[in-house]
Amino acid sequence: MHNAPSVLLFGHGYWGKNIARNLHALGALGGVCEPDPGQVSVLAERYPDIPVYATVDEALKECATPAVAISTPAATHAELALRCLTDGRDVFVEKPLALTVADGDALVARARQTGRILMVGHLLEYHPAVVELDRLVRTGALGALQYLYSNRLNLGKFRREENSLWSFAPHDIAVILRLVGTMPKQVEAFGGAYLRSDVADTTVTHLSFDGGVQAHIFVSWLHPYKEQRLVVVGAERMAVFDDRQPWPSKLVVHDKGADWVGDDPIPRAGAGTPVELDEAEPLREELAHFLACVRDQSKPLTDGENGVRVLRVLEDAQNDLRRRVD
């Protein structure tokens, strides 16, 4: 990106390394804060000209970038983002924005007070297939929305500090809220903890919206195969976004539905039509958007308010899950 703003990255772990790679490719990696000696060695080899800092204090003191990206453990997001906003930096923070709605609200308020940008990493909202799917919904190509469901399943990576709901579901919640265009009126969640008694390995979250639209989200890290699929059913057509498929087949619109003959609905089994997409790495698109927002001081698509809306659904789901366990 031409004249890209410089960004200080916190965390070069499982996901942070992908952020570093993309920021560097965009000409925007200004420094990395990473205490792990093994990762420091990797950074020195991959980005020999990029300064590396061992502590947050050192990084904020010595690395004078206008913006930061946070890819540290979820439990640290709120405190670190608040500190960076207070320090006068524009902030990109990986999902979830925080672990409570209260902390999310505090970040939004601080961003407003300081006049800084706050953006959350809801990656799927920048995926070309989701961008096109949103266009199809907005233009009425599928007809009125009826129901949506997503499956995000895999074997591992098992976590101790967050359950499968908080680890996997934020992306799908963000996309469903975007497509429906409103918050759910009811949130229910069901789950099971099998590896550790206090960490749910699998959850199903059900969302009910005004107008009769329904959605459910099935996530699990205790599953025999990987699946990343979103199905959107409209009154006229149905769409399937399967991120495991090659680009020509990632998004398919099916001319399927129900036609009425008298008082009886008759299945209409029409053909599926793949939707042509621009092949692009969603993370690259997301970070390029953040850099453009920093440069122009414009509002991100996935701003702090967006992050808090997802937190509200997560918190409601977690509370319902806890109520059922108790």
Short mmCIF file of C-alpha atoms in Angstrom, two decimals:
data_model
loop_
_atom_site.label_atom_id
_atom_site.label_comp_id
_atom_site.label_asym_id
_atom_site.label_seq_id
_atom_site.Cartn_x
_atom_site.Cartn_y
_atom_site.Cartn_z
CA MET A 1 0.00 0.00 0.00
CA HIS A 2 1.39 3.38 -1.01
CA ASN A 3 2.39 5.49 2.01
CA ALA A 4 0.85 3.02 4.43
CA PRO A 5 0.70 4.11 8.09
CA SER A 6 3.14 2.29 10.34
CA VAL A 7 1.69 -0.25 12.78
CA LEU A 8 3.11 -1.72 15.99
CA LEU A 9 2.02 -5.34 16.40
CA PHE A 10 1.51 -6.91 19.81
CA GLY A 11 1.88 -10.68 19.61
CA HIS A 12 3.58 -12.91 17.03
CA GLY A 13 1.92 -16.20 17.93
CA TYR A 14 -0.59 -18.49 16.25
CA TRP A 15 -2.48 -15.68 14.50
CA GLY A 16 -0.15 -12.76 15.06
CA LYS A 17 2.37 -14.21 12.61
CA ASN A 18 -0.25 -13.92 9.86
CA ILE A 19 -0.93 -10.30 10.78
CA ALA A 20 2.82 -9.60 10.73
CA ARG A 21 3.17 -11.21 7.29
CA ASN A 22 0.37 -9.14 5.84
CA LEU A 23 1.38 -5.87 7.47
CA HIS A 24 4.91 -6.38 6.18
CA ALA A 25 3.63 -7.09 2.67
CA LEU A 26 1.56 -3.92 2.87
CA GLY A 27 4.63 -1.93 3.92
CA ALA A 28 3.14 -1.14 7.33
CA LEU A 29 4.95 -3.30 9.93
CA GLY A 30 6.68 -0.76 12.15
CA GLY A 31 7.58 -2.99 15.09
CA VAL A 32 6.60 -6.10 17.03
CA CYS A 33 6.17 -6.60 20.76
CA GLU A 34 6.86 -10.25 21.54
CA PRO A 35 8.42 -11.60 24.78
CA ASP A 36 8.89 -15.23 23.68
CA PRO A 37 12.57 -15.88 22.79
CA GLY A 38 11.63 -18.47 20.18
CA GLN A 39 9.37 -16.03 18.38
CA VAL A 40 11.99 -13.29 18.67
CA SER A 41 14.40 -15.54 16.75
CA VAL A 42 11.77 -16.15 14.07
CA LEU A 43 11.15 -12.41 13.77
CA ALA A 44 14.86 -11.67 13.45
CA GLU A 45 15.09 -14.13 10.58
CA ARG A 46 11.92 -13.09 8.75
CA TYR A 47 12.02 -9.34 9.32
CA PRO A 48 15.62 -8.39 10.16
CA ASP A 49 14.94 -4.66 9.76
CA ILE A 50 11.88 -4.57 12.03
CA PRO A 51 12.49 -3.67 15.71
CA VAL A 52 11.29 -6.15 18.31
CA TYR A 53 10.34 -5.19 21.88
CA ALA A 54 10.11 -7.45 24.92
CA THR A 55 7.51 -5.51 26.94
CA VAL A 56 4.47 -3.33 26.34
CA ASP A 57 6.14 -0.44 28.21
CA GLU A 58 9.21 -0.62 26.00
CA ALA A 59 7.20 -0.91 22.81
CA LEU A 60 4.93 2.05 23.52
CA LYS A 61 7.84 4.18 24.67
CA GLU A 62 10.22 3.48 21.79
CA CYS A 63 7.97 2.68 18.80
CA ALA A 64 6.22 5.86 17.73
CA THR A 65 3.71 4.42 15.28
CA PRO A 66 0.27 6.06 14.86
CA ALA A 67 -1.47 2.68 15.09
CA VAL A 68 -1.24 -0.70 16.79
CA ALA A 69 -2.56 -4.19 16.08
CA ILE A 70 -3.30 -6.49 19.02
CA SER A 71 -3.07 -10.26 18.62
CA THR A 72 -2.43 -11.36 22.20
CA PRO A 73 -4.52 -13.79 24.32
CA ALA A 74 -8.18 -12.76 24.43
CA ALA A 75 -8.08 -12.07 28.17
CA THR A 76 -5.56 -9.25 27.56
CA HIS A 77 -7.39 -7.51 24.71
CA ALA A 78 -9.43 -5.02 26.74
CA GLU A 79 -6.64 -3.78 29.01
CA LEU A 80 -4.07 -3.50 26.22
CA ALA A 81 -6.46 -1.83 23.78
CA LEU A 82 -7.50 0.68 26.45
CA ARG A 83 -3.88 1.53 27.15
CA CYS A 84 -3.08 2.01 23.47
CA LEU A 85 -6.13 4.23 22.90
CA THR A 86 -5.14 6.29 25.92
CA ASP A 87 -1.63 6.54 24.46
CA GLY A 88 -3.15 8.19 21.39
CA ARG A 89 -2.91 5.26 18.96
CA ASP A 90 -5.48 3.96 16.50
CA VAL A 91 -6.20 0.35 17.47
CA PHE A 92 -6.94 -2.86 15.59
CA VAL A 93 -7.73 -5.70 18.00
CA GLU A 94 -8.34 -9.30 17.09
CA LYS A 95 -11.66 -10.89 18.02
CA PRO A 96 -13.11 -10.92 20.53
CA LEU A 97 -12.87 -7.20 21.26
CA ALA A 98 -13.05 -8.00 24.97
CA LEU A 99 -14.48 -10.71 27.22
CA THR A 100 -17.38 -8.66 28.62
CA VAL A 101 -19.82 -6.15 27.18
CA ALA A 102 -18.81 -3.72 29.94
CA ASP A 103 -15.17 -3.81 28.83
CA GLY A 104 -16.23 -3.45 25.20
CA ASP A 105 -18.35 -0.42 26.05
CA ALA A 106 -15.40 1.09 27.92
CA LEU A 107 -13.20 0.72 24.83
CA VAL A 108 -15.79 2.36 22.60
CA ALA A 109 -16.11 5.22 25.07
CA ARG A 110 -12.34 5.70 25.29
CA ALA A 111 -12.00 5.67 21.49
CA ARG A 112 -14.68 8.36 21.32
CA GLN A 113 -13.01 10.43 24.08
CA THR A 114 -9.58 10.28 22.46
CA GLY A 115 -10.81 10.62 18.88
CA ARG A 116 -8.98 7.42 17.93
CA ILE A 117 -10.04 4.60 15.62
CA LEU A 118 -11.08 1.30 17.19
CA MET A 119 -11.48 -1.66 14.84
CA VAL A 120 -12.14 -5.31 15.69
CA GLY A 121 -10.87 -8.23 13.62
CA HIS A 122 -14.09 -9.82 12.43
CA LEU A 123 -12.26 -11.41 9.53
CA LEU A 124 -15.17 -12.98 7.68
CA GLU A 125 -16.81 -9.61 7.08
CA TYR A 126 -13.95 -8.89 4.67
CA HIS A 127 -14.11 -12.23 2.87
CA PRO A 128 -15.05 -11.70 -0.80
CA ALA A 129 -17.73 -14.39 -0.48
CA VAL A 130 -19.39 -12.66 2.47
CA VAL A 131 -19.17 -9.27 0.76
CA GLU A 132 -20.97 -10.77 -2.25
CA LEU A 133 -23.43 -12.67 -0.06
CA ASP A 134 -24.31 -9.42 1.71
CA ARG A 135 -24.92 -7.80 -1.68
CA LEU A 136 -27.21 -10.66 -2.71
CA VAL A 137 -29.25 -10.26 0.47
CA ARG A 138 -29.43 -6.46 0.16
CA THR A 139 -30.58 -6.57 -3.46
CA GLY A 140 -33.26 -9.16 -2.71
CA ALA A 141 -31.71 -11.82 -4.95
CA LEU A 142 -32.55 -14.52 -2.38
CA GLY A 143 -35.94 -13.11 -1.44
CA ALA A 144 -36.86 -12.37 2.16
CA LEU A 145 -34.51 -14.03 4.64
CA GLN A 146 -36.01 -17.04 6.40
CA TYR A 147 -33.22 -18.80 8.26
CA LEU A 148 -29.44 -19.08 8.39
CA TYR A 149 -27.08 -21.59 9.89
CA SER A 150 -23.33 -21.92 10.21
CA ASN A 151 -21.05 -24.83 11.08
CA ARG A 152 -17.50 -24.11 12.23
CA LEU A 153 -15.99 -27.44 13.20
CA ASN A 154 -12.52 -28.92 13.62
CA LEU A 155 -10.39 -31.23 15.76
CA GLY A 156 -8.34 -28.92 18.04
CA LYS A 157 -6.91 -26.42 18.83
CA PHE A 158 -8.04 -27.08 22.41
CA ARG A 159 -8.03 -24.09 24.73
CA ARG A 160 -8.05 -23.63 28.49
CA GLU A 161 -8.99 -19.97 28.87
CA GLU A 162 -11.93 -19.73 26.45
CA ASN A 163 -14.55 -22.20 25.30
CA SER A 164 -15.49 -23.12 21.73
CA LEU A 165 -18.27 -20.50 21.71
CA TRP A 166 -15.88 -17.62 22.36
CA SER A 167 -13.12 -19.09 20.22
CA PHE A 168 -15.06 -20.02 17.07
CA ALA A 169 -18.45 -18.29 17.06
CA PRO A 170 -17.58 -14.54 16.92
CA HIS A 171 -16.93 -14.63 13.16
CA ASP A 172 -20.24 -16.32 12.39
CA ILE A 173 -22.20 -14.11 14.79
CA ALA A 174 -20.71 -11.03 13.12
CA VAL A 175 -21.67 -12.25 9.64
CA ILE A 176 -25.20 -13.27 10.65
CA LEU A 177 -25.82 -9.91 12.34
CA ARG A 178 -24.57 -8.18 9.21
CA LEU A 179 -26.82 -10.20 6.89
CA VAL A 180 -29.94 -9.92 9.05
CA GLY A 181 -29.25 -6.26 9.82
CA THR A 182 -30.55 -6.27 13.38
CA MET A 183 -29.89 -7.72 16.82
CA PRO A 184 -31.65 -10.95 17.91
CA LYS A 185 -34.59 -10.68 20.27
CA GLN A 186 -33.69 -14.01 21.91
CA VAL A 187 -30.44 -15.96 22.33
CA GLU A 188 -30.29 -19.58 23.48
CA ALA A 189 -27.22 -21.78 23.81
CA PHE A 190 -26.61 -25.48 24.42
CA GLY A 191 -23.24 -27.14 24.84
CA GLY A 192 -21.13 -29.91 26.27
CA ALA A 193 -17.78 -30.02 28.09
CA TYR A 194 -15.93 -33.30 27.58
CA LEU A 195 -12.19 -32.62 27.81
CA ARG A 196 -12.39 -30.19 30.76
CA SER A 197 -15.43 -29.88 32.96
CA ASP A 198 -15.46 -26.07 32.84
CA VAL A 199 -14.72 -25.48 29.13
CA ALA A 200 -17.41 -26.26 26.54
CA ASP A 201 -15.94 -28.15 23.59
CA THR A 202 -19.08 -27.89 21.48
CA THR A 203 -21.97 -25.41 21.47
CA VAL A 204 -25.09 -24.71 19.45
CA THR A 205 -26.39 -21.14 19.67
CA HIS A 206 -29.89 -20.28 18.45
CA LEU A 207 -30.82 -16.70 17.51
CA SER A 208 -34.38 -15.47 17.00
CA PHE A 209 -34.98 -12.18 15.19
CA ASP A 210 -38.01 -9.97 14.65
CA GLY A 211 -39.95 -10.93 11.55
CA GLY A 212 -39.49 -14.65 12.14
CA VAL A 213 -35.89 -14.97 10.92
CA GLN A 214 -34.02 -17.73 12.77
CA ALA A 215 -30.33 -18.64 12.88
CA HIS A 216 -28.18 -21.23 14.59
CA ILE A 217 -24.44 -21.57 14.97
CA PHE A 218 -22.79 -24.95 15.61
CA VAL A 219 -19.16 -24.78 16.72
CA SER A 220 -16.85 -27.51 17.99
CA TRP A 221 -13.16 -28.30 18.28
CA LEU A 222 -13.99 -31.94 19.05
CA HIS A 223 -15.09 -33.01 15.60
CA PRO A 224 -13.74 -35.63 13.16
CA TYR A 225 -13.31 -33.27 10.20
CA LYS A 226 -12.99 -29.59 9.43
CA GLU A 227 -16.04 -27.71 8.19
CA GLN A 228 -16.62 -23.99 7.61
CA ARG A 229 -20.04 -23.54 6.03
CA LEU A 230 -22.73 -20.88 6.11
CA VAL A 231 -26.17 -21.54 4.59
CA VAL A 232 -28.61 -18.69 3.93
CA VAL A 233 -32.18 -19.61 3.03
CA GLY A 234 -34.38 -16.99 1.42
CA ALA A 235 -37.95 -17.13 0.22
CA GLU A 236 -36.80 -17.32 -3.42
CA ARG A 237 -33.31 -18.87 -3.41
CA MET A 238 -30.69 -20.35 -1.11
CA ALA A 239 -26.97 -19.61 -0.87
CA VAL A 240 -24.12 -21.72 0.50
CA PHE A 241 -20.74 -20.29 1.47
CA ASP A 242 -18.30 -23.17 1.98
CA ASP A 243 -14.84 -21.82 2.74
CA ARG A 244 -13.30 -25.27 2.38
CA GLN A 245 -14.05 -25.26 -1.34
CA PRO A 246 -11.79 -23.81 -4.06
CA TRP A 247 -12.51 -20.21 -5.03
CA PRO A 248 -14.79 -21.01 -8.02
CA SER A 249 -17.06 -23.03 -5.70
CA LYS A 250 -16.89 -21.11 -2.41
CA LEU A 251 -20.23 -19.33 -2.92
CA VAL A 252 -23.08 -21.07 -4.73
CA VAL A 253 -26.63 -19.78 -5.19
CA HIS A 254 -29.24 -22.53 -5.48
CA ASP A 255 -32.51 -21.90 -7.27
CA LYS A 256 -34.27 -24.04 -4.71
CA GLY A 257 -37.31 -23.42 -2.60
CA ALA A 258 -41.00 -24.17 -2.35
CA ASP A 259 -43.59 -23.47 -5.04
CA TRP A 260 -47.26 -23.60 -4.10
CA VAL A 261 -49.78 -25.70 -5.96
CA GLY A 262 -53.11 -24.88 -4.38
CA ASP A 263 -52.61 -25.28 -0.66
CA ASP A 264 -49.57 -27.55 -0.94
CA PRO A 265 -45.90 -26.52 -1.04
CA ILE A 266 -43.96 -28.40 -3.72
CA PRO A 267 -40.13 -28.55 -3.60
CA ARG A 268 -38.36 -26.66 -6.37
CA ALA A 269 -35.00 -28.36 -6.91
CA GLY A 270 -33.30 -25.90 -9.24
CA ALA A 271 -29.67 -25.81 -10.25
CA GLY A 272 -26.83 -24.31 -8.24
CA THR A 273 -24.90 -21.42 -9.80
CA PRO A 274 -21.39 -20.62 -8.54
CA VAL A 275 -20.83 -16.91 -7.94
CA GLU A 276 -17.65 -15.44 -9.40
CA LEU A 277 -15.47 -13.91 -6.70
CA ASP A 278 -12.30 -11.85 -6.64
CA GLU A 279 -9.68 -14.10 -5.06
CA ALA A 280 -8.22 -12.25 -2.10
CA GLU A 281 -6.90 -13.16 1.34
CA PRO A 282 -9.52 -11.86 3.80
CA LEU A 283 -6.87 -10.88 6.34
CA ARG A 284 -5.05 -8.81 3.73
CA GLU A 285 -8.34 -7.08 2.84
CA GLU A 286 -9.11 -6.48 6.50
CA LEU A 287 -5.72 -4.97 7.33
CA ALA A 288 -5.70 -2.87 4.16
CA HIS A 289 -9.06 -1.48 5.31
CA PHE A 290 -7.61 -0.66 8.74
CA LEU A 291 -4.66 1.14 7.17
CA ALA A 292 -6.99 3.13 4.93
CA CYS A 293 -9.07 4.10 7.98
CA VAL A 294 -5.94 5.21 9.84
CA ARG A 295 -4.72 7.19 6.85
CA ASP A 296 -8.08 8.88 6.19
CA GLN A 297 -9.32 8.85 9.82
CA SER A 298 -12.51 7.17 8.61
CA LYS A 299 -14.90 4.80 10.38
CA PRO A 300 -14.07 1.08 9.99
CA LEU A 301 -16.68 -1.39 8.75
CA THR A 302 -16.06 -3.45 11.90
CA ASP A 303 -15.72 -0.65 14.41
CA GLY A 304 -15.97 -0.85 18.18
CA GLU A 305 -19.77 -0.76 18.15
CA ASN A 306 -19.74 -3.75 15.81
CA GLY A 307 -17.50 -5.56 18.26
CA VAL A 308 -19.81 -4.79 21.18
CA ARG A 309 -22.86 -6.09 19.30
CA VAL A 310 -21.09 -9.42 18.84
CA LEU A 311 -20.08 -9.39 22.52
CA ARG A 312 -23.71 -8.90 23.54
CA VAL A 313 -24.72 -12.04 21.66
CA LEU A 314 -21.76 -13.98 23.05
CA GLU A 315 -22.48 -12.85 26.59
CA ASP A 316 -26.18 -13.71 26.29
CA ALA A 317 -25.26 -17.13 24.88
CA GLN A 318 -22.70 -17.76 27.63
CA ASN A 319 -25.21 -16.79 30.32
CA ASP A 320 -27.82 -19.14 28.86
CA LEU A 321 -25.23 -21.91 28.59
CA ARG A 322 -24.24 -21.38 32.22
CA ARG A 323 -27.87 -21.38 33.34
CA ARG A 324 -28.45 -24.76 31.72
CA VAL A 325 -25.34 -26.23 33.33
CA ASP A 326 -26.22 -24.85 36.75
#
